[in-house]
Amino acid sequence: MSLFLKAILLGIIEGITEFLPISSTGHLILVGDYLEFTGDFAETFEVVIQLGAILSVVVYFFKDLYPFSPKLPPERRREIFTLWQKSVVAVIPAIVLAAIFYDAIKARLFNPTVVATTLLVGGVIILLIERRKMTPKILSVKDLSYQMALAIGGCQCLAMIPGVSRSAATIIGAMLLGAARPVAAEFSFFMAIPMMVAASGGSLLKAGFAFSATEWGALAIGFVVAFLTAWGVVALFMSYIRKHDFTVFGYYRILLAGLVLWLLS
């Protein structure tokens, strides 16, 4: 398979899985291993397509994220600035822990066996949590406190283990803290923006932008495909969670984990 076809396929997978509680990193590891798409460029490519997916959130929620519109009343402008501040606070735990432990985690845990195991465990946890009857107390993102934002950011640290899912960890963490499901999802999406911008910038600087013309083309294709795919998925997901829980994703994780473990046996 050509590099461009791999870029398209992986961009689609990233766009579909980034915001669902099924682990985009886990899927990229599994598919990348199957396609023999590994190494330094593959790692940079993964971060770039994640940035493309995150950009879709900026576009989809632009009115909720852009504080400089002249039509906005001062109170709403302050709310948006506060949301950005909470999003930045939420990523602090992950940035600190990633700086210390990410290389060790990547060297030891980024493999299909670990991904399958965490998919399985995460799927079971999702099913167990969804059996609980939780009455949400926080019905708007603006009602999330800075302490809650930091706690949700702590949940995000679990996603450094491939297969856990950043979306699953942060959304479920927010729900356990009392946030309504749509509120938890929105804040999870918002806090991904500063996190992925930092990760993408760091990865590109580390690589030194030393890519061939073909590699630059693959990065561009993957970025655009991930952006377009994720844009559609975000809209569908936000509509879905207003009426449904995450049970179907729990079962999906368990089935995929079983398939991967069977193939590895």
mmCIF file with all atom_site columns, C-alpha atoms in Angstrom, residues 52 55-57 75 81 84 98 103 111 114 142 156 165 167 170 174 180 189 209 213 220 222 230 241:
data_model
loop_
_atom_site.group_PDB
_atom_site.id
_atom_site.type_symbol
_atom_site.label_atom_id
_atom_site.label_alt_id
_atom_site.label_comp_id
_atom_site.label_asym_id
_atom_site.label_entity_id
_atom_site.label_seq_id
_atom_site.pdbx_PDB_ins_code
_atom_site.Cartn_x
_atom_site.Cartn_y
_atom_site.Cartn_z
_atom_site.occupancy
_atom_site.B_iso_or_equiv
_atom_site.pdbx_formal_charge
_atom_site.auth_seq_id
_atom_site.auth_comp_id
_atom_site.auth_asym_id
_atom_site.auth_atom_id
_atom_site.pdbx_PDB_model_num
ATOM 1  C CA . GLY A 1 52  ? -6.433  17.772 12.224 1.00 0.00 ? 52  GLY A CA 1
ATOM 2  C CA . LEU A 1 55  ? -9.172  21.446 14.553 1.00 0.00 ? 55  LEU A CA 1
ATOM 3  C CA . SER A 1 56  ? -12.611 20.082 13.692 1.00 0.00 ? 56  SER A CA 1
ATOM 4  C CA . VAL A 1 57  ? -13.657 20.821 17.283 1.00 0.00 ? 57  VAL A CA 1
ATOM 5  C CA . GLU A 1 75  ? -20.623 38.553 30.238 1.00 0.00 ? 75  GLU A CA 1
ATOM 6  C CA . PHE A 1 81  ? -12.156 33.408 28.408 1.00 0.00 ? 81  PHE A CA 1
ATOM 7  C CA . TRP A 1 84  ? -10.137 28.654 27.909 1.00 0.00 ? 84  TRP A CA 1
ATOM 8  C CA . ALA A 1 98  ? 4.063   13.256 29.938 1.00 0.00 ? 98  ALA A CA 1
ATOM 9  C CA . ASP A 1 103 ? 9.088   8.083  26.760 1.00 0.00 ? 103 ASP A CA 1
ATOM 10 C CA . ASN A 1 111 ? 2.104   -2.500 21.470 1.00 0.00 ? 111 ASN A CA 1
ATOM 11 C CA . VAL A 1 114 ? -1.320  -3.686 25.865 1.00 0.00 ? 114 VAL A CA 1
ATOM 12 C CA . LYS A 1 142 ? -19.606 27.315 32.489 1.00 0.00 ? 142 LYS A CA 1
ATOM 13 C CA . GLN A 1 156 ? -6.792  12.469 31.180 1.00 0.00 ? 156 GLN A CA 1
ATOM 14 C CA . SER A 1 165 ? -8.988  6.548  25.421 1.00 0.00 ? 165 SER A CA 1
ATOM 15 C CA . SER A 1 167 ? -12.298 10.793 25.542 1.00 0.00 ? 167 SER A CA 1
ATOM 16 C CA . THR A 1 170 ? -12.235 12.557 30.617 1.00 0.00 ? 170 THR A CA 1
ATOM 17 C CA . ALA A 1 174 ? -16.490 14.419 34.387 1.00 0.00 ? 174 ALA A CA 1
ATOM 18 C CA . ALA A 1 180 ? -24.220 15.906 32.408 1.00 0.00 ? 180 ALA A CA 1
ATOM 19 C CA . PHE A 1 189 ? -13.307 18.230 23.401 1.00 0.00 ? 189 PHE A CA 1
ATOM 20 C CA . PHE A 1 209 ? 10.556  19.543 9.914  1.00 0.00 ? 209 PHE A CA 1
ATOM 21 C CA . ALA A 1 213 ? 8.159   15.967 -0.395 1.00 0.00 ? 213 ALA A CA 1
ATOM 22 C CA . ALA A 1 220 ? -1.210  17.117 4.451  1.00 0.00 ? 220 ALA A CA 1
ATOM 23 C CA . GLY A 1 222 ? -3.829  12.750 6.601  1.00 0.00 ? 222 GLY A CA 1
ATOM 24 C CA . ALA A 1 230 ? -13.809 14.149 12.678 1.00 0.00 ? 230 ALA A CA 1
ATOM 25 C CA . ILE A 1 241 ? -25.105 11.218 23.524 1.00 0.00 ? 241 ILE A CA 1
#
